[in-house]
Amino acid sequence: MRAPPPQPNPLARAVLPPPIPVAKGWLAAYDGTHGPIVDLSQAVPGDPPPEALSRRLAQQGADAGAARYGPILGDDALRAAYAQDCSRFYRARIEPGDVAITAGCNQAFFVAAMAVAKPGDSVLLPVPWYFNHQMTLELLGIEPRALETRAENGFVPDVEAAEARIDATTRAIVLVSPNNPTGAIYPPETIAAFLDLCRRRGLYLILDETYRDFVGGTAPHALFAEPDWRDHLIDLYSFSKSFAIPGYRLGAMTAGSALLSAAETILDCMQICAPRPAQVALAPAIAETADWRAEKTRAVLDKADAFRRAMAQRPDWPIRQIGAYFCFVEHPFPDRTDVEVAKALAAQLGLLVLPGSFFGPGQERFLRVAFANVDIARLERFADRLALSDTLFSRNEVAA
């Protein structure tokens, strides 16, 4: 008698499918009546990499040396260049040995989660959360324990509320600032207070700063000046947005030696090393592209201002928070779910954004807009087309 076919890991089957492809599927119903699609669903750079970096990437792609394995925690040159850049930015001493290079920041978070917690443990995750963080924890059998934030407080998490959610299973607290999905930029004193909480309760603070370069040149906190930061802080970063190289998959983790030792074991089983050609090309580009990156930051800030102005003409779609790459908008349909609204915008108006509920419970009144990847003209087109939103539910045109 033949046994039933094997089934995938139930933890993987229980996690929702990747949200971006799900949302992009809604555009199939749009017939183009109102003009070109305006896709504000995903945070991707709208520009190519800086020219010098593109040349190096091409050169290293053909170099036999870069095709070989490298050190598990990253090439020495890139770790040193990144540590030097961080030391300058945060005005604190960060050593190359404090840095690990990963295949993107999502992998950095995956490794950090595995390094600090085991199945059955919990990690505090402010809501709304970045869905890949929640998905990662569930895949690993770690409870993503929701820490509620509120629109009236700018979606900034509260330290006292966080402490009330800690129990014997809790191993870490996650912060994302500038925040995905809301765009909230946490005050330095709030970030410092969370590190103090982790210090008092024996936890790690996992601080995802993927979008830190898009708020200007001021350091967002002073945690690296703390003498014991290596005992409690795991700082995550992505090269994807700042250098416009998301397809090359490079991220960084900055932490103490005990954490990086665990990370090295995990990375050896997961990837052996991050993509080498991109590492070799990026190491000298960090210093060389400072002016280019500053220019792109100014462009993103200009887009945020333009989006504010455009949305001011749509007071029934109020902005509840905006910063870096993202905006959290409240939709004007209290009798409709956020998913229904997002589907209707895509299918009828060709406007693609993500429902708030993709980012956790209690977010059904919101939509996330990723505005940084398009030009100002398309942001204005988005706001103009919202004028037609009062007809969204007058016809049965929303895909099931």
Tab-separated table of C-alpha atoms in Angstrom:
chain	number	residue	atom	x	y	z
A	1	MET	CA	0.000	0.000	0.000
A	2	ARG	CA	1.431	3.328	-1.058
A	3	ALA	CA	1.920	6.003	1.619
A	4	PRO	CA	0.291	9.422	1.121
A	5	PRO	CA	2.558	11.936	-0.612
A	6	PRO	CA	4.769	14.025	1.648
A	7	GLN	CA	3.685	17.542	2.495
A	8	PRO	CA	5.762	20.726	2.814
A	9	ASN	CA	6.701	22.036	6.227
A	10	PRO	CA	3.434	23.184	7.883
A	11	LEU	CA	5.148	26.344	9.096
A	12	ALA	CA	5.841	27.317	5.476
A	13	ARG	CA	2.331	26.383	4.372
A	14	ALA	CA	0.805	28.509	7.159
A	15	VAL	CA	2.572	31.712	6.120
A	16	LEU	CA	0.738	33.941	3.657
A	17	PRO	CA	2.073	33.996	0.073
A	18	PRO	CA	4.483	36.821	-0.885
A	19	PRO	CA	2.308	39.983	-0.837
A	20	ILE	CA	3.855	41.939	-3.735
A	21	PRO	CA	3.055	39.346	-6.447
A	22	VAL	CA	-0.464	38.980	-5.022
A	23	ALA	CA	-1.056	42.723	-5.338
A	24	LYS	CA	0.480	42.986	-8.808
A	25	GLY	CA	-1.986	40.352	-9.966
A	26	TRP	CA	-4.840	42.788	-9.355
A	27	LEU	CA	-3.637	44.951	-12.246
A	28	ALA	CA	-4.648	42.273	-14.768
A	29	ALA	CA	-8.213	43.586	-14.668
A	30	TYR	CA	-7.253	47.177	-15.529
A	31	ASP	CA	-8.177	48.110	-19.110
A	32	GLY	CA	-6.101	51.301	-19.393
A	33	THR	CA	-9.117	53.629	-19.535
A	34	HIS	CA	-7.606	56.229	-17.218
A	35	GLY	CA	-4.064	56.166	-18.539
A	36	PRO	CA	-0.846	54.319	-17.695
A	37	ILE	CA	-0.551	52.225	-14.560
A	38	VAL	CA	0.949	54.002	-11.541
A	39	ASP	CA	2.651	51.292	-9.487
A	40	LEU	CA	3.453	52.456	-5.959
A	41	SER	CA	3.439	48.997	-4.410
A	42	GLN	CA	7.117	48.166	-3.924
A	43	ALA	CA	10.123	50.057	-2.562
A	44	VAL	CA	12.574	49.840	-5.437
A	45	PRO	CA	15.008	52.522	-6.610
A	46	GLY	CA	13.810	54.359	-9.681
A	47	ASP	CA	17.334	55.150	-10.881
A	48	PRO	CA	20.210	53.001	-12.160
A	49	PRO	CA	23.344	52.606	-10.010
A	50	PRO	CA	25.995	55.330	-10.192
A	51	GLU	CA	27.982	55.018	-13.411
A	52	ALA	CA	31.305	54.161	-11.766
A	53	LEU	CA	29.691	51.402	-9.739
A	54	SER	CA	27.967	50.001	-12.840
A	55	ARG	CA	31.333	49.785	-14.603
A	56	ARG	CA	32.892	47.952	-11.672
A	57	LEU	CA	29.969	45.552	-11.448
A	58	ALA	CA	30.439	44.674	-15.121
A	59	GLN	CA	34.178	44.216	-14.672
A	60	GLN	CA	33.852	42.043	-11.585
A	61	GLY	CA	31.187	39.924	-13.238
A	62	ALA	CA	33.854	38.778	-15.685
A	63	ASP	CA	36.649	38.403	-13.133
A	64	ALA	CA	37.636	34.847	-12.266
A	65	GLY	CA	38.749	35.817	-8.765
A	66	ALA	CA	35.333	37.239	-7.885
A	67	ALA	CA	33.719	33.999	-9.043
A	68	ARG	CA	35.302	32.085	-6.156
A	69	TYR	CA	34.068	31.664	-2.609
A	70	GLY	CA	34.982	34.399	-0.170
A	71	PRO	CA	34.936	34.793	3.623
A	72	ILE	CA	31.638	33.800	5.197
A	73	LEU	CA	31.118	37.156	6.924
A	74	GLY	CA	32.057	39.127	3.830
A	75	ASP	CA	35.081	40.407	1.966
A	76	ASP	CA	37.521	42.251	4.215
A	77	ALA	CA	37.573	45.309	1.943
A	78	LEU	CA	33.799	45.770	2.022
A	79	ARG	CA	33.542	45.180	5.764
A	80	ALA	CA	36.259	47.792	6.309
A	81	ALA	CA	34.694	50.314	3.913
A	82	TYR	CA	31.266	49.926	5.475
A	83	ALA	CA	32.640	50.154	9.023
A	84	GLN	CA	34.518	53.323	8.113
A	85	ASP	CA	31.398	54.865	6.551
A	86	CYS	CA	29.299	53.978	9.606
A	87	SER	CA	31.946	55.359	11.963
A	88	ARG	CA	31.816	58.669	10.098
A	89	PHE	CA	28.017	58.741	9.936
A	90	TYR	CA	27.362	57.820	13.581
A	91	ARG	CA	30.472	59.584	14.947
A	92	ALA	CA	31.459	56.436	16.810
A	93	ARG	CA	34.074	53.739	16.404
A	94	ILE	CA	32.784	50.721	14.488
A	95	GLU	CA	35.331	48.048	13.613
A	96	PRO	CA	35.368	45.889	10.462
A	97	GLY	CA	35.086	42.890	12.793
A	98	ASP	CA	31.700	44.220	13.940
A	99	VAL	CA	30.284	43.817	10.420
A	100	ALA	CA	28.880	40.874	8.480
A	101	ILE	CA	27.874	41.143	4.825
A	102	THR	CA	24.724	39.266	3.819
A	103	ALA	CA	22.751	38.595	0.645
A	104	GLY	CA	20.394	41.510	1.260
A	105	CYS	CA	18.837	42.927	4.410
A	106	ASN	CA	16.033	40.353	4.407
A	107	GLN	CA	18.681	37.683	4.841
A	108	ALA	CA	20.330	39.762	7.564
A	109	PHE	CA	17.038	39.756	9.467
A	110	PHE	CA	16.554	36.022	8.896
A	111	VAL	CA	20.012	35.344	10.290
A	112	ALA	CA	19.506	37.712	13.219
A	113	ALA	CA	16.224	36.024	14.123
A	114	MET	CA	17.804	32.556	13.993
A	115	ALA	CA	20.780	33.749	16.014
A	116	VAL	CA	18.729	35.163	18.899
A	117	ALA	CA	15.656	32.924	19.153
A	118	LYS	CA	14.499	29.337	18.758
A	119	PRO	CA	11.091	27.800	18.031
A	120	GLY	CA	8.702	28.664	20.844
A	121	ASP	CA	10.427	31.950	21.696
A	122	SER	CA	8.892	35.349	20.981
A	123	VAL	CA	10.126	38.568	19.406
A	124	LEU	CA	8.326	41.897	19.812
A	125	LEU	CA	7.335	43.375	16.469
A	126	PRO	CA	5.650	46.795	16.302
A	127	VAL	CA	2.446	46.852	14.252
A	128	PRO	CA	2.163	47.784	11.452
A	129	TRP	CA	5.132	45.544	10.736
A	130	TYR	CA	7.238	44.842	7.674
A	131	PHE	CA	5.569	41.694	6.407
A	132	ASN	CA	8.819	39.854	5.620
A	133	HIS	CA	9.822	40.200	9.278
A	134	GLN	CA	6.561	38.656	10.447
A	135	MET	CA	6.767	35.938	7.780
A	136	THR	CA	10.359	35.101	8.743
A	137	LEU	CA	9.535	34.697	12.420
A	138	GLU	CA	6.565	32.458	11.668
A	139	LEU	CA	8.644	30.336	9.292
A	140	LEU	CA	11.135	29.820	12.122
A	141	GLY	CA	8.468	28.918	14.677
A	142	ILE	CA	9.110	32.152	16.603
A	143	GLU	CA	6.101	34.123	17.791
A	144	PRO	CA	5.905	37.615	16.251
A	145	ARG	CA	4.379	39.340	19.267
A	146	ALA	CA	2.479	42.419	18.137
A	147	LEU	CA	3.318	45.756	19.743
A	148	GLU	CA	0.556	48.164	18.786
A	149	THR	CA	1.330	51.656	17.501
A	150	ARG	CA	-1.212	54.374	16.796
A	151	ALA	CA	-1.732	56.908	14.024
A	152	GLU	CA	-2.321	59.682	16.551
A	153	ASN	CA	1.192	59.053	17.916
A	154	GLY	CA	2.763	58.946	14.471
A	155	PHE	CA	3.030	55.127	14.611
A	156	VAL	CA	6.000	55.429	16.990
A	157	PRO	CA	6.172	52.485	19.435
A	158	ASP	CA	5.939	53.089	23.163
A	159	VAL	CA	8.619	51.704	25.477
A	160	GLU	CA	6.305	51.140	28.446
A	161	ALA	CA	3.830	49.265	26.257
A	162	ALA	CA	6.712	47.147	24.963
A	163	GLU	CA	7.877	46.239	28.451
A	164	ALA	CA	4.366	45.078	29.313
A	165	ARG	CA	4.522	42.636	26.387
A	166	ILE	CA	7.793	41.002	27.476
A	167	ASP	CA	7.715	37.614	29.160
A	168	ALA	CA	10.065	34.699	29.777
A	169	THR	CA	9.949	33.664	26.103
A	170	THR	CA	10.943	37.056	24.694
A	171	ARG	CA	14.401	37.258	23.121
A	172	ALA	CA	14.412	40.498	21.121
A	173	ILE	CA	12.592	43.654	20.086
A	174	VAL	CA	12.551	44.743	16.443
A	175	LEU	CA	12.470	48.385	15.345
A	176	VAL	CA	12.407	49.619	11.734
A	177	SER	CA	13.306	53.296	11.349
A	178	PRO	CA	12.622	54.969	8.986
A	179	ASN	CA	9.663	52.658	9.108
A	180	ASN	CA	8.317	50.335	6.478
A	181	PRO	CA	5.339	50.604	5.984
A	182	THR	CA	4.404	53.893	7.653
A	183	GLY	CA	7.427	56.083	6.917
A	184	ALA	CA	7.682	57.026	10.609
A	185	ILE	CA	11.127	58.203	11.698
A	186	TYR	CA	11.615	57.335	15.356
A	187	PRO	CA	13.058	60.052	17.617
A	188	PRO	CA	16.621	59.349	18.833
A	189	GLU	CA	15.424	59.309	22.427
A	190	THR	CA	12.854	56.619	21.612
A	191	ILE	CA	15.476	54.395	19.994
A	192	ALA	CA	17.787	54.972	22.973
A	193	ALA	CA	14.986	54.085	25.388
A	194	PHE	CA	14.425	50.777	23.599
A	195	LEU	CA	18.112	49.915	23.902
A	196	ASP	CA	17.890	50.730	27.621
A	197	LEU	CA	14.875	48.423	27.899
A	198	CYS	CA	16.745	45.609	26.176
A	199	ARG	CA	19.722	46.184	28.462
A	200	ARG	CA	17.535	45.971	31.582
A	201	ARG	CA	15.639	42.894	30.415
A	202	GLY	CA	18.509	40.983	28.828
A	203	LEU	CA	17.237	41.209	25.244
A	204	TYR	CA	18.587	42.078	21.826
A	205	LEU	CA	17.435	45.161	19.940
A	206	ILE	CA	17.248	44.380	16.214
A	207	LEU	CA	17.286	47.779	14.511
A	208	ASP	CA	16.548	47.711	10.769
A	209	GLU	CA	17.876	50.918	9.175
A	210	THR	CA	17.395	50.026	5.515
A	211	TYR	CA	16.137	53.550	4.720
A	212	ARG	CA	18.393	55.576	7.000
A	213	ASP	CA	20.093	57.392	4.094
A	214	PHE	CA	16.855	59.010	2.919
A	215	VAL	CA	16.253	61.452	5.750
A	216	GLY	CA	19.307	63.700	5.346
A	217	GLY	CA	22.811	63.597	6.755
A	218	THR	CA	22.106	63.547	10.510
A	219	ALA	CA	22.744	60.381	12.510
A	220	PRO	CA	19.385	58.951	13.632
A	221	HIS	CA	20.652	57.831	17.053
A	222	ALA	CA	23.746	57.603	19.237
A	223	LEU	CA	23.591	53.903	20.119
A	224	PHE	CA	27.049	53.127	18.763
A	225	ALA	CA	28.533	55.558	21.287
A	226	GLU	CA	27.286	53.336	24.125
A	227	PRO	CA	30.208	51.302	25.527
A	228	ASP	CA	28.150	48.088	25.694
A	229	TRP	CA	26.266	48.357	22.398
A	230	ARG	CA	27.791	45.088	21.157
A	231	ASP	CA	26.031	43.197	23.963
A	232	HIS	CA	22.497	44.144	22.897
A	233	LEU	CA	22.341	45.821	19.471
A	234	ILE	CA	22.007	44.173	16.059
A	235	ASP	CA	21.919	46.874	13.398
A	236	LEU	CA	20.743	45.936	9.897
A	237	TYR	CA	21.308	47.779	6.616
A	238	SER	CA	20.604	47.339	2.918
A	239	PHE	CA	22.820	48.499	0.070
A	240	SER	CA	19.903	47.956	-2.327
A	241	LYS	CA	18.167	51.303	-1.975
A	242	SER	CA	21.079	53.647	-1.290
A	243	PHE	CA	23.196	52.311	-4.172
A	244	ALA	CA	20.284	51.305	-6.467
A	245	ILE	CA	21.423	47.660	-6.665
A	246	PRO	CA	18.531	45.564	-5.273
A	247	GLY	CA	19.178	42.749	-7.743
A	248	TYR	CA	22.741	42.275	-6.516
A	249	ARG	CA	21.520	41.308	-3.017
A	250	LEU	CA	23.858	42.897	-0.501
A	251	GLY	CA	23.057	43.824	3.070
A	252	ALA	CA	24.962	44.272	6.314
A	253	MET	CA	24.659	43.326	9.961
A	254	THR	CA	26.569	45.193	12.661
A	255	ALA	CA	26.772	43.454	16.033
A	256	GLY	CA	29.053	42.084	18.734
A	257	SER	CA	31.344	39.100	18.376
A	258	ALA	CA	29.053	36.617	20.145
A	259	LEU	CA	26.184	37.363	17.787
A	260	LEU	CA	28.407	37.373	14.700
A	261	SER	CA	29.867	34.012	15.687
A	262	ALA	CA	26.366	32.546	15.643
A	263	ALA	CA	25.620	34.397	12.405
A	264	GLU	CA	28.723	32.931	10.776
A	265	THR	CA	27.516	29.400	11.431
A	266	ILE	CA	24.066	30.197	10.043
A	267	LEU	CA	25.457	31.960	6.977
A	268	ASP	CA	27.820	29.100	6.209
A	269	CYS	CA	24.820	26.767	5.977
A	270	MET	CA	22.691	29.288	4.104
A	271	GLN	CA	24.916	30.983	1.527
A	272	ILE	CA	28.638	30.393	2.322
A	273	CYS	CA	29.221	33.997	1.230
A	274	ALA	CA	27.279	36.924	-0.209
A	275	PRO	CA	27.666	37.550	-3.975
A	276	ARG	CA	31.353	38.250	-4.514
A	277	PRO	CA	31.386	40.397	-7.690
A	278	ALA	CA	29.043	42.918	-6.069
A	279	GLN	CA	31.104	42.940	-2.855
A	280	VAL	CA	34.327	43.664	-4.721
A	281	ALA	CA	32.699	46.393	-6.816
A	282	LEU	CA	30.971	48.061	-3.886
A	283	ALA	CA	33.914	48.344	-1.493
A	284	PRO	CA	35.558	51.375	-3.190
A	285	ALA	CA	32.185	52.802	-4.261
A	286	ILE	CA	31.015	53.529	-0.716
A	287	ALA	CA	33.385	56.493	-0.375
A	288	GLU	CA	33.273	57.466	-4.044
A	289	THR	CA	29.480	57.745	-4.299
A	290	ALA	CA	28.842	59.947	-1.253
A	291	ASP	CA	27.813	62.939	-3.385
A	292	TRP	CA	25.629	60.765	-5.654
A	293	ARG	CA	23.846	59.285	-2.658
A	294	ALA	CA	23.283	62.733	-1.141
A	295	GLU	CA	21.734	63.861	-4.428
A	296	LYS	CA	19.377	60.861	-4.437
A	297	THR	CA	18.381	61.624	-0.864
A	298	ARG	CA	17.461	65.169	-1.868
A	299	ALA	CA	15.418	63.765	-4.748
A	300	VAL	CA	13.478	61.459	-2.416
A	301	LEU	CA	12.792	64.331	-0.014
A	302	ASP	CA	11.538	66.403	-2.963
A	303	LYS	CA	9.205	63.565	-3.938
A	304	ALA	CA	7.842	63.409	-0.395
A	305	ASP	CA	7.115	67.149	-0.507
A	306	ALA	CA	5.492	66.828	-3.929
A	307	PHE	CA	3.335	63.928	-2.752
A	308	ARG	CA	2.199	65.941	0.284
A	309	ARG	CA	1.202	68.826	-1.980
A	310	ALA	CA	-0.614	66.582	-4.428
A	311	MET	CA	-2.497	64.710	-1.701
A	312	ALA	CA	-3.507	67.991	-0.049
A	313	GLN	CA	-6.011	68.235	-2.918
A	314	ARG	CA	-7.553	64.954	-1.719
A	315	PRO	CA	-8.493	65.654	1.917
A	316	ASP	CA	-10.700	62.559	1.984
A	317	TRP	CA	-7.475	60.504	1.608
A	318	PRO	CA	-5.495	61.917	4.554
A	319	ILE	CA	-1.800	61.168	5.005
A	320	ARG	CA	-1.316	59.713	8.482
A	321	GLN	CA	2.485	59.402	8.248
A	322	ILE	CA	5.156	59.929	5.621
A	323	GLY	CA	8.945	59.623	5.529
A	324	ALA	CA	11.854	58.147	3.575
A	325	TYR	CA	10.282	55.831	0.945
A	326	PHE	CA	6.777	55.437	2.366
A	327	CYS	CA	3.446	57.016	3.129
A	328	PHE	CA	0.548	55.568	5.114
A	329	VAL	CA	-2.763	56.909	3.778
A	330	GLU	CA	-6.221	56.467	5.306
A	331	HIS	CA	-8.847	55.492	2.746
A	332	PRO	CA	-12.353	57.035	2.801
A	333	PHE	CA	-14.423	53.820	2.694
A	334	PRO	CA	-15.183	52.725	6.271
A	335	ASP	CA	-17.663	50.108	5.026
A	336	ARG	CA	-15.036	48.457	2.803
A	337	THR	CA	-11.939	46.498	3.688
A	338	ASP	CA	-8.536	47.798	2.737
A	339	VAL	CA	-8.084	44.815	0.407
A	340	GLU	CA	-11.319	45.670	-1.404
A	341	VAL	CA	-10.194	49.275	-1.771
A	342	ALA	CA	-6.719	48.347	-3.029
A	343	LYS	CA	-8.152	45.857	-5.528
A	344	ALA	CA	-10.604	48.446	-6.818
A	345	LEU	CA	-7.893	51.088	-7.218
A	346	ALA	CA	-5.823	48.630	-9.243
A	347	ALA	CA	-8.611	47.098	-11.337
A	348	GLN	CA	-10.551	50.283	-12.098
A	349	LEU	CA	-8.047	53.145	-11.899
A	350	GLY	CA	-4.686	51.477	-12.550
A	351	LEU	CA	-3.288	52.622	-9.194
A	352	LEU	CA	-1.373	49.964	-7.274
A	353	VAL	CA	-0.734	50.304	-3.541
A	354	LEU	CA	-0.720	47.769	-0.714
A	355	PRO	CA	-3.495	47.212	1.835
A	356	GLY	CA	-2.664	48.096	5.413
A	357	SER	CA	-3.686	44.646	6.609
A	358	PHE	CA	-0.738	43.176	4.701
A	359	PHE	CA	1.294	44.767	7.504
A	360	GLY	CA	-0.522	43.300	10.472
A	361	PRO	CA	-3.768	43.392	12.439
A	362	GLY	CA	-5.722	46.587	12.970
A	363	GLN	CA	-4.513	48.322	9.787
A	364	GLU	CA	-7.644	47.923	7.664
A	365	ARG	CA	-8.234	51.679	7.315
A	366	PHE	CA	-4.840	52.286	5.683
A	367	LEU	CA	-2.980	51.812	2.423
A	368	ARG	CA	0.781	51.879	2.008
A	369	VAL	CA	2.206	54.032	-0.757
A	370	ALA	CA	5.840	53.524	-1.849
A	371	PHE	CA	6.398	56.860	-3.564
A	372	ALA	CA	10.183	56.996	-3.978
A	373	ASN	CA	10.460	54.764	-7.049
A	374	VAL	CA	8.531	57.004	-9.482
A	375	ASP	CA	8.895	60.571	-10.731
A	376	ILE	CA	6.926	63.529	-9.423
A	377	ALA	CA	4.671	63.582	-12.496
A	378	ARG	CA	3.417	60.088	-11.699
A	379	LEU	CA	2.861	61.003	-8.053
A	380	GLU	CA	0.703	63.889	-9.210
A	381	ARG	CA	-1.106	61.563	-11.630
A	382	PHE	CA	-1.826	59.217	-8.727
A	383	ALA	CA	-3.421	62.004	-6.669
A	384	ASP	CA	-5.352	63.354	-9.655
A	385	ARG	CA	-6.796	59.933	-10.460
A	386	LEU	CA	-8.007	59.528	-6.885
A	387	ALA	CA	-10.622	62.144	-7.771
A	388	LEU	CA	-12.424	59.283	-9.514
A	389	SER	CA	-12.450	57.107	-6.400
A	390	ASP	CA	-16.030	57.990	-5.501
A	391	THR	CA	-17.073	55.697	-8.367
A	392	LEU	CA	-15.013	52.703	-7.227
A	393	PHE	CA	-17.878	50.805	-5.680
A	394	SER	CA	-20.735	52.048	-7.823
A	395	ARG	CA	-20.230	49.134	-10.235
A	396	ASN	CA	-19.416	45.476	-9.706
A	397	GLU	CA	-15.985	45.740	-11.244
A	398	VAL	CA	-13.751	44.632	-8.394
A	399	ALA	CA	-12.088	41.291	-8.983
A	400	ALA	CA	-13.050	38.621	-6.500
